């Protein structure tokens, strides 16, 4: 596989240029859905791992990351899924709706049933990206990332993200190795 590099071609609003980070594409997994919008890694499956993929329509797929085989598909709550994360047991989904419409969902991965729904803890912008660290990280299109206690549904911190034109936190990842 070819090596690819990700770098910023120019500084953003006075910020230092992003360093070149080399990486290698190991595997590409096609999916038949429309525009991919969310991706979550799931190690809770007995004897293996899977990935969850959402699209801009209304589907969420569970896929074997080694074979690319679709394990199951279910309808996304509220449609327009913009982010996924897995907490070790359940799947979380953020949809592209603004408060007061519920836009964050806890989903049973066996059935696809919504176990709980939440209104995002911010106003005026849509949810956009998620990560799990024991707490829930939710991106907001207004260039902020919110750290939420999912049991009390209380915001623990808000991180302002530098604006890059029309770009904002489209998705978020959490590296469990660096805790």
mmCIF file with all atom_site columns, C-alpha atoms in Angstrom:
data_model
loop_
_atom_site.group_PDB
_atom_site.id
_atom_site.type_symbol
_atom_site.label_atom_id
_atom_site.label_alt_id
_atom_site.label_comp_id
_atom_site.label_asym_id
_atom_site.label_entity_id
_atom_site.label_seq_id
_atom_site.pdbx_PDB_ins_code
_atom_site.Cartn_x
_atom_site.Cartn_y
_atom_site.Cartn_z
_atom_site.occupancy
_atom_site.B_iso_or_equiv
_atom_site.pdbx_formal_charge
_atom_site.auth_seq_id
_atom_site.auth_comp_id
_atom_site.auth_asym_id
_atom_site.auth_atom_id
_atom_site.pdbx_PDB_model_num
ATOM 1   C CA . UNK A 1 1   ? 0.000   0.000   0.000  1.00 0.00 ? 1   UNK A CA 1
ATOM 2   C CA . UNK A 1 2   ? 1.232   3.503   -0.698 1.00 0.00 ? 2   UNK A CA 1
ATOM 3   C CA . UNK A 1 3   ? 2.339   5.814   2.070  1.00 0.00 ? 3   UNK A CA 1
ATOM 4   C CA . UNK A 1 4   ? 0.267   8.930   2.561  1.00 0.00 ? 4   UNK A CA 1
ATOM 5   C CA . UNK A 1 5   ? 1.007   12.138  4.374  1.00 0.00 ? 5   UNK A CA 1
ATOM 6   C CA . UNK A 1 6   ? -1.291  14.567  6.092  1.00 0.00 ? 6   UNK A CA 1
ATOM 7   C CA . UNK A 1 7   ? -0.091  18.120  6.440  1.00 0.00 ? 7   UNK A CA 1
ATOM 8   C CA . UNK A 1 8   ? -1.379  21.653  6.444  1.00 0.00 ? 8   UNK A CA 1
ATOM 9   C CA . UNK A 1 9   ? -0.248  23.594  3.414  1.00 0.00 ? 9   UNK A CA 1
ATOM 10  C CA . UNK A 1 10  ? -0.548  26.893  5.215  1.00 0.00 ? 10  UNK A CA 1
ATOM 11  C CA . UNK A 1 11  ? -0.874  28.147  8.774  1.00 0.00 ? 11  UNK A CA 1
ATOM 12  C CA . UNK A 1 12  ? -4.434  28.774  9.981  1.00 0.00 ? 12  UNK A CA 1
ATOM 13  C CA . UNK A 1 13  ? -5.112  32.190  11.455 1.00 0.00 ? 13  UNK A CA 1
ATOM 14  C CA . UNK A 1 14  ? -1.579  32.566  12.808 1.00 0.00 ? 14  UNK A CA 1
ATOM 15  C CA . UNK A 1 15  ? -1.316  29.020  14.154 1.00 0.00 ? 15  UNK A CA 1
ATOM 16  C CA . UNK A 1 16  ? 1.856   27.069  13.510 1.00 0.00 ? 16  UNK A CA 1
ATOM 17  C CA . UNK A 1 17  ? 1.878   24.732  10.534 1.00 0.00 ? 17  UNK A CA 1
ATOM 18  C CA . UNK A 1 18  ? 0.849   21.174  11.337 1.00 0.00 ? 18  UNK A CA 1
ATOM 19  C CA . UNK A 1 19  ? 3.818   18.787  11.077 1.00 0.00 ? 19  UNK A CA 1
ATOM 20  C CA . UNK A 1 20  ? 3.830   16.100  8.407  1.00 0.00 ? 20  UNK A CA 1
ATOM 21  C CA . UNK A 1 21  ? 2.618   12.814  9.867  1.00 0.00 ? 21  UNK A CA 1
ATOM 22  C CA . UNK A 1 22  ? 3.409   9.786   7.696  1.00 0.00 ? 22  UNK A CA 1
ATOM 23  C CA . UNK A 1 23  ? 0.997   6.885   7.749  1.00 0.00 ? 23  UNK A CA 1
ATOM 24  C CA . UNK A 1 24  ? 0.315   3.728   5.798  1.00 0.00 ? 24  UNK A CA 1
ATOM 25  C CA . UNK A 1 25  ? -3.107  2.531   4.654  1.00 0.00 ? 25  UNK A CA 1
ATOM 26  C CA . UNK A 1 26  ? -3.404  -1.054  5.909  1.00 0.00 ? 26  UNK A CA 1
ATOM 27  C CA . UNK A 1 27  ? -6.866  -1.938  4.682  1.00 0.00 ? 27  UNK A CA 1
ATOM 28  C CA . UNK A 1 28  ? -9.784  -0.233  2.968  1.00 0.00 ? 28  UNK A CA 1
ATOM 29  C CA . UNK A 1 29  ? -13.270 -1.452  3.810  1.00 0.00 ? 29  UNK A CA 1
ATOM 30  C CA . UNK A 1 30  ? -15.969 -0.367  1.371  1.00 0.00 ? 30  UNK A CA 1
ATOM 31  C CA . UNK A 1 31  ? -19.529 0.006   2.540  1.00 0.00 ? 31  UNK A CA 1
ATOM 32  C CA . UNK A 1 32  ? -22.587 0.248   0.346  1.00 0.00 ? 32  UNK A CA 1
ATOM 33  C CA . UNK A 1 33  ? -24.248 3.066   2.253  1.00 0.00 ? 33  UNK A CA 1
ATOM 34  C CA . UNK A 1 34  ? -24.180 6.713   1.284  1.00 0.00 ? 34  UNK A CA 1
ATOM 35  C CA . UNK A 1 35  ? -21.681 9.244   2.601  1.00 0.00 ? 35  UNK A CA 1
ATOM 36  C CA . UNK A 1 36  ? -19.915 7.826   5.711  1.00 0.00 ? 36  UNK A CA 1
ATOM 37  C CA . UNK A 1 37  ? -20.319 10.040  8.766  1.00 0.00 ? 37  UNK A CA 1
ATOM 38  C CA . UNK A 1 38  ? -19.313 8.141   11.900 1.00 0.00 ? 38  UNK A CA 1
ATOM 39  C CA . UNK A 1 39  ? -16.918 5.357   12.826 1.00 0.00 ? 39  UNK A CA 1
ATOM 40  C CA . UNK A 1 40  ? -16.538 3.515   16.141 1.00 0.00 ? 40  UNK A CA 1
ATOM 41  C CA . UNK A 1 41  ? -14.270 0.653   17.191 1.00 0.00 ? 41  UNK A CA 1
ATOM 42  C CA . UNK A 1 42  ? -15.906 -2.071  19.294 1.00 0.00 ? 42  UNK A CA 1
ATOM 43  C CA . UNK A 1 43  ? -13.794 -4.599  21.215 1.00 0.00 ? 43  UNK A CA 1
ATOM 44  C CA . UNK A 1 44  ? -16.713 -5.928  23.261 1.00 0.00 ? 44  UNK A CA 1
ATOM 45  C CA . UNK A 1 45  ? -17.552 -8.729  20.831 1.00 0.00 ? 45  UNK A CA 1
ATOM 46  C CA . UNK A 1 46  ? -16.553 -12.083 22.310 1.00 0.00 ? 46  UNK A CA 1
ATOM 47  C CA . UNK A 1 47  ? -13.508 -13.323 20.444 1.00 0.00 ? 47  UNK A CA 1
ATOM 48  C CA . UNK A 1 48  ? -12.928 -10.302 18.240 1.00 0.00 ? 48  UNK A CA 1
ATOM 49  C CA . UNK A 1 49  ? -13.496 -6.742  17.225 1.00 0.00 ? 49  UNK A CA 1
ATOM 50  C CA . UNK A 1 50  ? -15.935 -4.965  14.939 1.00 0.00 ? 50  UNK A CA 1
ATOM 51  C CA . UNK A 1 51  ? -16.443 -1.475  13.641 1.00 0.00 ? 51  UNK A CA 1
ATOM 52  C CA . UNK A 1 52  ? -19.650 0.519   13.501 1.00 0.00 ? 52  UNK A CA 1
ATOM 53  C CA . UNK A 1 53  ? -20.226 2.840   10.541 1.00 0.00 ? 53  UNK A CA 1
ATOM 54  C CA . UNK A 1 54  ? -22.993 5.398   10.116 1.00 0.00 ? 54  UNK A CA 1
ATOM 55  C CA . UNK A 1 55  ? -23.989 7.287   7.012  1.00 0.00 ? 55  UNK A CA 1
ATOM 56  C CA . UNK A 1 56  ? -25.640 10.579  6.168  1.00 0.00 ? 56  UNK A CA 1
ATOM 57  C CA . UNK A 1 57  ? -28.925 8.773   5.543  1.00 0.00 ? 57  UNK A CA 1
ATOM 58  C CA . UNK A 1 58  ? -30.373 6.685   8.300  1.00 0.00 ? 58  UNK A CA 1
ATOM 59  C CA . UNK A 1 59  ? -28.321 3.508   8.702  1.00 0.00 ? 59  UNK A CA 1
ATOM 60  C CA . UNK A 1 60  ? -25.769 2.145   11.162 1.00 0.00 ? 60  UNK A CA 1
ATOM 61  C CA . UNK A 1 61  ? -23.786 -0.938  10.155 1.00 0.00 ? 61  UNK A CA 1
ATOM 62  C CA . UNK A 1 62  ? -21.673 -3.343  12.184 1.00 0.00 ? 62  UNK A CA 1
ATOM 63  C CA . UNK A 1 63  ? -18.776 -4.594  10.030 1.00 0.00 ? 63  UNK A CA 1
ATOM 64  C CA . UNK A 1 64  ? -16.037 -7.164  10.526 1.00 0.00 ? 64  UNK A CA 1
ATOM 65  C CA . UNK A 1 65  ? -12.865 -5.048  10.132 1.00 0.00 ? 65  UNK A CA 1
ATOM 66  C CA . UNK A 1 66  ? -10.826 -7.965  8.790  1.00 0.00 ? 66  UNK A CA 1
ATOM 67  C CA . UNK A 1 67  ? -13.203 -9.301  6.141  1.00 0.00 ? 67  UNK A CA 1
ATOM 68  C CA . UNK A 1 68  ? -15.399 -6.254  5.460  1.00 0.00 ? 68  UNK A CA 1
ATOM 69  C CA . UNK A 1 69  ? -18.503 -8.433  5.918  1.00 0.00 ? 69  UNK A CA 1
ATOM 70  C CA . UNK A 1 70  ? -21.622 -6.645  7.150  1.00 0.00 ? 70  UNK A CA 1
ATOM 71  C CA . UNK A 1 71  ? -22.700 -8.312  10.407 1.00 0.00 ? 71  UNK A CA 1
ATOM 72  C CA . UNK A 1 72  ? -25.890 -6.310  10.910 1.00 0.00 ? 72  UNK A CA 1
ATOM 73  C CA . UNK A 1 73  ? -27.574 -3.074  9.972  1.00 0.00 ? 73  UNK A CA 1
ATOM 74  C CA . UNK A 1 74  ? -30.183 -1.086  11.853 1.00 0.00 ? 74  UNK A CA 1
ATOM 75  C CA . UNK A 1 75  ? -31.927 2.223   11.473 1.00 0.00 ? 75  UNK A CA 1
ATOM 76  C CA . UNK A 1 76  ? -30.235 5.190   13.109 1.00 0.00 ? 76  UNK A CA 1
ATOM 77  C CA . UNK A 1 77  ? -32.331 7.038   15.680 1.00 0.00 ? 77  UNK A CA 1
ATOM 78  C CA . UNK A 1 78  ? -33.431 10.443  14.438 1.00 0.00 ? 78  UNK A CA 1
ATOM 79  C CA . UNK A 1 79  ? -31.494 9.958   11.155 1.00 0.00 ? 79  UNK A CA 1
ATOM 80  C CA . UNK A 1 80  ? -28.603 12.164  10.042 1.00 0.00 ? 80  UNK A CA 1
ATOM 81  C CA . UNK A 1 81  ? -26.003 10.467  12.274 1.00 0.00 ? 81  UNK A CA 1
ATOM 82  C CA . UNK A 1 82  ? -22.876 12.614  12.595 1.00 0.00 ? 82  UNK A CA 1
ATOM 83  C CA . UNK A 1 83  ? -20.800 10.674  15.097 1.00 0.00 ? 83  UNK A CA 1
ATOM 84  C CA . UNK A 1 84  ? -20.463 7.299   16.798 1.00 0.00 ? 84  UNK A CA 1
ATOM 85  C CA . UNK A 1 85  ? -18.574 5.955   19.777 1.00 0.00 ? 85  UNK A CA 1
ATOM 86  C CA . UNK A 1 86  ? -18.638 2.730   21.757 1.00 0.00 ? 86  UNK A CA 1
ATOM 87  C CA . UNK A 1 87  ? -18.399 2.643   25.564 1.00 0.00 ? 87  UNK A CA 1
ATOM 88  C CA . UNK A 1 88  ? -17.395 -1.019  25.882 1.00 0.00 ? 88  UNK A CA 1
ATOM 89  C CA . UNK A 1 89  ? -21.019 -2.171  26.113 1.00 0.00 ? 89  UNK A CA 1
ATOM 90  C CA . UNK A 1 90  ? -23.299 0.172   24.175 1.00 0.00 ? 90  UNK A CA 1
ATOM 91  C CA . UNK A 1 91  ? -23.086 2.367   21.096 1.00 0.00 ? 91  UNK A CA 1
ATOM 92  C CA . UNK A 1 92  ? -23.588 6.137   21.272 1.00 0.00 ? 92  UNK A CA 1
ATOM 93  C CA . UNK A 1 93  ? -24.810 8.176   18.316 1.00 0.00 ? 93  UNK A CA 1
ATOM 94  C CA . UNK A 1 94  ? -24.911 11.925  17.689 1.00 0.00 ? 94  UNK A CA 1
ATOM 95  C CA . UNK A 1 95  ? -27.328 13.214  15.078 1.00 0.00 ? 95  UNK A CA 1
ATOM 96  C CA . UNK A 1 96  ? -27.279 16.481  13.224 1.00 0.00 ? 96  UNK A CA 1
ATOM 97  C CA . UNK A 1 97  ? -30.153 18.177  15.008 1.00 0.00 ? 97  UNK A CA 1
ATOM 98  C CA . UNK A 1 98  ? -30.023 21.243  17.200 1.00 0.00 ? 98  UNK A CA 1
ATOM 99  C CA . UNK A 1 99  ? -31.491 21.506  20.712 1.00 0.00 ? 99  UNK A CA 1
ATOM 100 C CA . UNK A 1 100 ? -34.221 21.188  21.908 1.00 0.00 ? 100 UNK A CA 1
ATOM 101 C CA . UNK A 1 101 ? -34.518 18.090  19.688 1.00 0.00 ? 101 UNK A CA 1
ATOM 102 C CA . UNK A 1 102 ? -32.813 15.056  21.273 1.00 0.00 ? 102 UNK A CA 1
ATOM 103 C CA . UNK A 1 103 ? -29.668 14.434  19.251 1.00 0.00 ? 103 UNK A CA 1
ATOM 104 C CA . UNK A 1 104 ? -27.546 12.078  21.372 1.00 0.00 ? 104 UNK A CA 1
ATOM 105 C CA . UNK A 1 105 ? -28.575 8.448   21.772 1.00 0.00 ? 105 UNK A CA 1
ATOM 106 C CA . UNK A 1 106 ? -27.400 5.411   23.731 1.00 0.00 ? 106 UNK A CA 1
ATOM 107 C CA . UNK A 1 107 ? -28.112 2.325   21.603 1.00 0.00 ? 107 UNK A CA 1
ATOM 108 C CA . UNK A 1 108 ? -28.285 -1.390  22.428 1.00 0.00 ? 108 UNK A CA 1
ATOM 109 C CA . UNK A 1 109 ? -25.881 -3.024  19.955 1.00 0.00 ? 109 UNK A CA 1
ATOM 110 C CA . UNK A 1 110 ? -27.724 -6.363  19.980 1.00 0.00 ? 110 UNK A CA 1
ATOM 111 C CA . UNK A 1 111 ? -31.098 -4.934  18.967 1.00 0.00 ? 111 UNK A CA 1
ATOM 112 C CA . UNK A 1 112 ? -30.489 -1.391  17.712 1.00 0.00 ? 112 UNK A CA 1
ATOM 113 C CA . UNK A 1 113 ? -33.046 -0.141  20.254 1.00 0.00 ? 113 UNK A CA 1
ATOM 114 C CA . UNK A 1 114 ? -32.564 3.309   21.762 1.00 0.00 ? 114 UNK A CA 1
ATOM 115 C CA . UNK A 1 115 ? -31.901 2.869   25.477 1.00 0.00 ? 115 UNK A CA 1
ATOM 116 C CA . UNK A 1 116 ? -31.823 6.578   26.258 1.00 0.00 ? 116 UNK A CA 1
ATOM 117 C CA . UNK A 1 117 ? -31.895 9.890   24.394 1.00 0.00 ? 117 UNK A CA 1
ATOM 118 C CA . UNK A 1 118 ? -30.435 13.233  25.394 1.00 0.00 ? 118 UNK A CA 1
ATOM 119 C CA . UNK A 1 119 ? -30.606 16.847  24.313 1.00 0.00 ? 119 UNK A CA 1
ATOM 120 C CA . UNK A 1 120 ? -27.131 18.178  23.560 1.00 0.00 ? 120 UNK A CA 1
ATOM 121 C CA . UNK A 1 121 ? -25.836 20.438  26.354 1.00 0.00 ? 121 UNK A CA 1
ATOM 122 C CA . UNK A 1 122 ? -25.354 23.390  24.014 1.00 0.00 ? 122 UNK A CA 1
ATOM 123 C CA . UNK A 1 123 ? -27.561 25.653  21.913 1.00 0.00 ? 123 UNK A CA 1
ATOM 124 C CA . UNK A 1 124 ? -27.421 27.073  18.419 1.00 0.00 ? 124 UNK A CA 1
ATOM 125 C CA . UNK A 1 125 ? -25.346 24.331  16.783 1.00 0.00 ? 125 UNK A CA 1
ATOM 126 C CA . UNK A 1 126 ? -25.578 20.648  15.947 1.00 0.00 ? 126 UNK A CA 1
ATOM 127 C CA . UNK A 1 127 ? -23.702 17.678  17.406 1.00 0.00 ? 127 UNK A CA 1
ATOM 128 C CA . UNK A 1 128 ? -20.801 16.580  15.240 1.00 0.00 ? 128 UNK A CA 1
ATOM 129 C CA . UNK A 1 129 ? -18.504 13.751  16.335 1.00 0.00 ? 129 UNK A CA 1
ATOM 130 C CA . UNK A 1 130 ? -18.110 11.648  19.481 1.00 0.00 ? 130 UNK A CA 1
ATOM 131 C CA . UNK A 1 131 ? -15.518 9.769   21.536 1.00 0.00 ? 131 UNK A CA 1
ATOM 132 C CA . UNK A 1 132 ? -15.546 7.736   24.762 1.00 0.00 ? 132 UNK A CA 1
ATOM 133 C CA . UNK A 1 133 ? -12.985 7.836   27.587 1.00 0.00 ? 133 UNK A CA 1
ATOM 134 C CA . UNK A 1 134 ? -15.218 6.801   30.480 1.00 0.00 ? 134 UNK A CA 1
ATOM 135 C CA . UNK A 1 135 ? -16.817 10.173  29.849 1.00 0.00 ? 135 UNK A CA 1
ATOM 136 C CA . UNK A 1 136 ? -18.521 11.210  26.615 1.00 0.00 ? 136 UNK A CA 1
ATOM 137 C CA . UNK A 1 137 ? -16.828 13.707  24.284 1.00 0.00 ? 137 UNK A CA 1
ATOM 138 C CA . UNK A 1 138 ? -19.242 15.456  21.894 1.00 0.00 ? 138 UNK A CA 1
ATOM 139 C CA . UNK A 1 139 ? -18.194 17.812  19.121 1.00 0.00 ? 139 UNK A CA 1
ATOM 140 C CA . UNK A 1 140 ? -20.298 20.882  18.439 1.00 0.00 ? 140 UNK A CA 1
ATOM 141 C CA . UNK A 1 141 ? -20.406 22.613  15.065 1.00 0.00 ? 141 UNK A CA 1
ATOM 142 C CA . UNK A 1 142 ? -19.692 25.910  16.832 1.00 0.00 ? 142 UNK A CA 1
ATOM 143 C CA . UNK A 1 143 ? -16.011 24.872  17.160 1.00 0.00 ? 143 UNK A CA 1
ATOM 144 C CA . UNK A 1 144 ? -16.260 23.394  20.634 1.00 0.00 ? 144 UNK A CA 1
ATOM 145 C CA . UNK A 1 145 ? -15.864 19.939  22.156 1.00 0.00 ? 145 UNK A CA 1
ATOM 146 C CA . UNK A 1 146 ? -17.879 19.124  25.278 1.00 0.00 ? 146 UNK A CA 1
ATOM 147 C CA . UNK A 1 147 ? -16.787 16.591  27.897 1.00 0.00 ? 147 UNK A CA 1
ATOM 148 C CA . UNK A 1 148 ? -19.951 15.113  29.433 1.00 0.00 ? 148 UNK A CA 1
ATOM 149 C CA . UNK A 1 149 ? -20.617 12.871  32.415 1.00 0.00 ? 149 UNK A CA 1
ATOM 150 C CA . UNK A 1 150 ? -23.121 10.469  30.802 1.00 0.00 ? 150 UNK A CA 1
ATOM 151 C CA . UNK A 1 151 ? -24.622 9.336   34.135 1.00 0.00 ? 151 UNK A CA 1
ATOM 152 C CA . UNK A 1 152 ? -25.503 12.797  35.455 1.00 0.00 ? 152 UNK A CA 1
ATOM 153 C CA . UNK A 1 153 ? -25.654 14.435  31.993 1.00 0.00 ? 153 UNK A CA 1
ATOM 154 C CA . UNK A 1 154 ? -23.463 17.261  33.244 1.00 0.00 ? 154 UNK A CA 1
ATOM 155 C CA . UNK A 1 155 ? -20.846 19.082  31.187 1.00 0.00 ? 155 UNK A CA 1
ATOM 156 C CA . UNK A 1 156 ? -17.444 18.694  32.870 1.00 0.00 ? 156 UNK A CA 1
ATOM 157 C CA . UNK A 1 157 ? -15.441 20.840  30.437 1.00 0.00 ? 157 UNK A CA 1
ATOM 158 C CA . UNK A 1 158 ? -15.693 22.711  27.144 1.00 0.00 ? 158 UNK A CA 1
ATOM 159 C CA . UNK A 1 159 ? -12.749 22.943  24.772 1.00 0.00 ? 159 UNK A CA 1
ATOM 160 C CA . UNK A 1 160 ? -12.677 25.698  22.156 1.00 0.00 ? 160 UNK A CA 1
ATOM 161 C CA . UNK A 1 161 ? -11.294 24.460  18.849 1.00 0.00 ? 161 UNK A CA 1
ATOM 162 C CA . UNK A 1 162 ? -9.512  26.865  16.474 1.00 0.00 ? 162 UNK A CA 1
ATOM 163 C CA . UNK A 1 163 ? -11.713 27.664  13.496 1.00 0.00 ? 163 UNK A CA 1
ATOM 164 C CA . UNK A 1 164 ? -10.520 26.711  10.030 1.00 0.00 ? 164 UNK A CA 1
ATOM 165 C CA . UNK A 1 165 ? -13.070 28.414  7.820  1.00 0.00 ? 165 UNK A CA 1
ATOM 166 C CA . UNK A 1 166 ? -16.176 26.273  7.558  1.00 0.00 ? 166 UNK A CA 1
ATOM 167 C CA . UNK A 1 167 ? -14.475 23.307  9.224  1.00 0.00 ? 167 UNK A CA 1
ATOM 168 C CA . UNK A 1 168 ? -15.166 22.305  12.801 1.00 0.00 ? 168 UNK A CA 1
ATOM 169 C CA . UNK A 1 169 ? -14.779 19.121  14.841 1.00 0.00 ? 169 UNK A CA 1
ATOM 170 C CA . UNK A 1 170 ? -16.225 16.619  12.320 1.00 0.00 ? 170 UNK A CA 1
ATOM 171 C CA . UNK A 1 171 ? -15.302 13.628  14.421 1.00 0.00 ? 171 UNK A CA 1
ATOM 172 C CA . UNK A 1 172 ? -13.293 12.897  17.535 1.00 0.00 ? 172 UNK A CA 1
ATOM 173 C CA . UNK A 1 173 ? -11.091 10.007  18.584 1.00 0.00 ? 173 UNK A CA 1
ATOM 174 C CA . UNK A 1 174 ? -9.733  8.921   21.943 1.00 0.00 ? 174 UNK A CA 1
ATOM 175 C CA . UNK A 1 175 ? -6.539  6.888   22.245 1.00 0.00 ? 175 UNK A CA 1
ATOM 176 C CA . UNK A 1 176 ? -6.921  4.509   25.183 1.00 0.00 ? 176 UNK A CA 1
ATOM 177 C CA . UNK A 1 177 ? -3.190  3.759   25.108 1.00 0.00 ? 177 UNK A CA 1
ATOM 178 C CA . UNK A 1 178 ? -2.322  7.268   26.264 1.00 0.00 ? 178 UNK A CA 1
ATOM 179 C CA . UNK A 1 179 ? -5.257  7.517   28.737 1.00 0.00 ? 179 UNK A CA 1
#
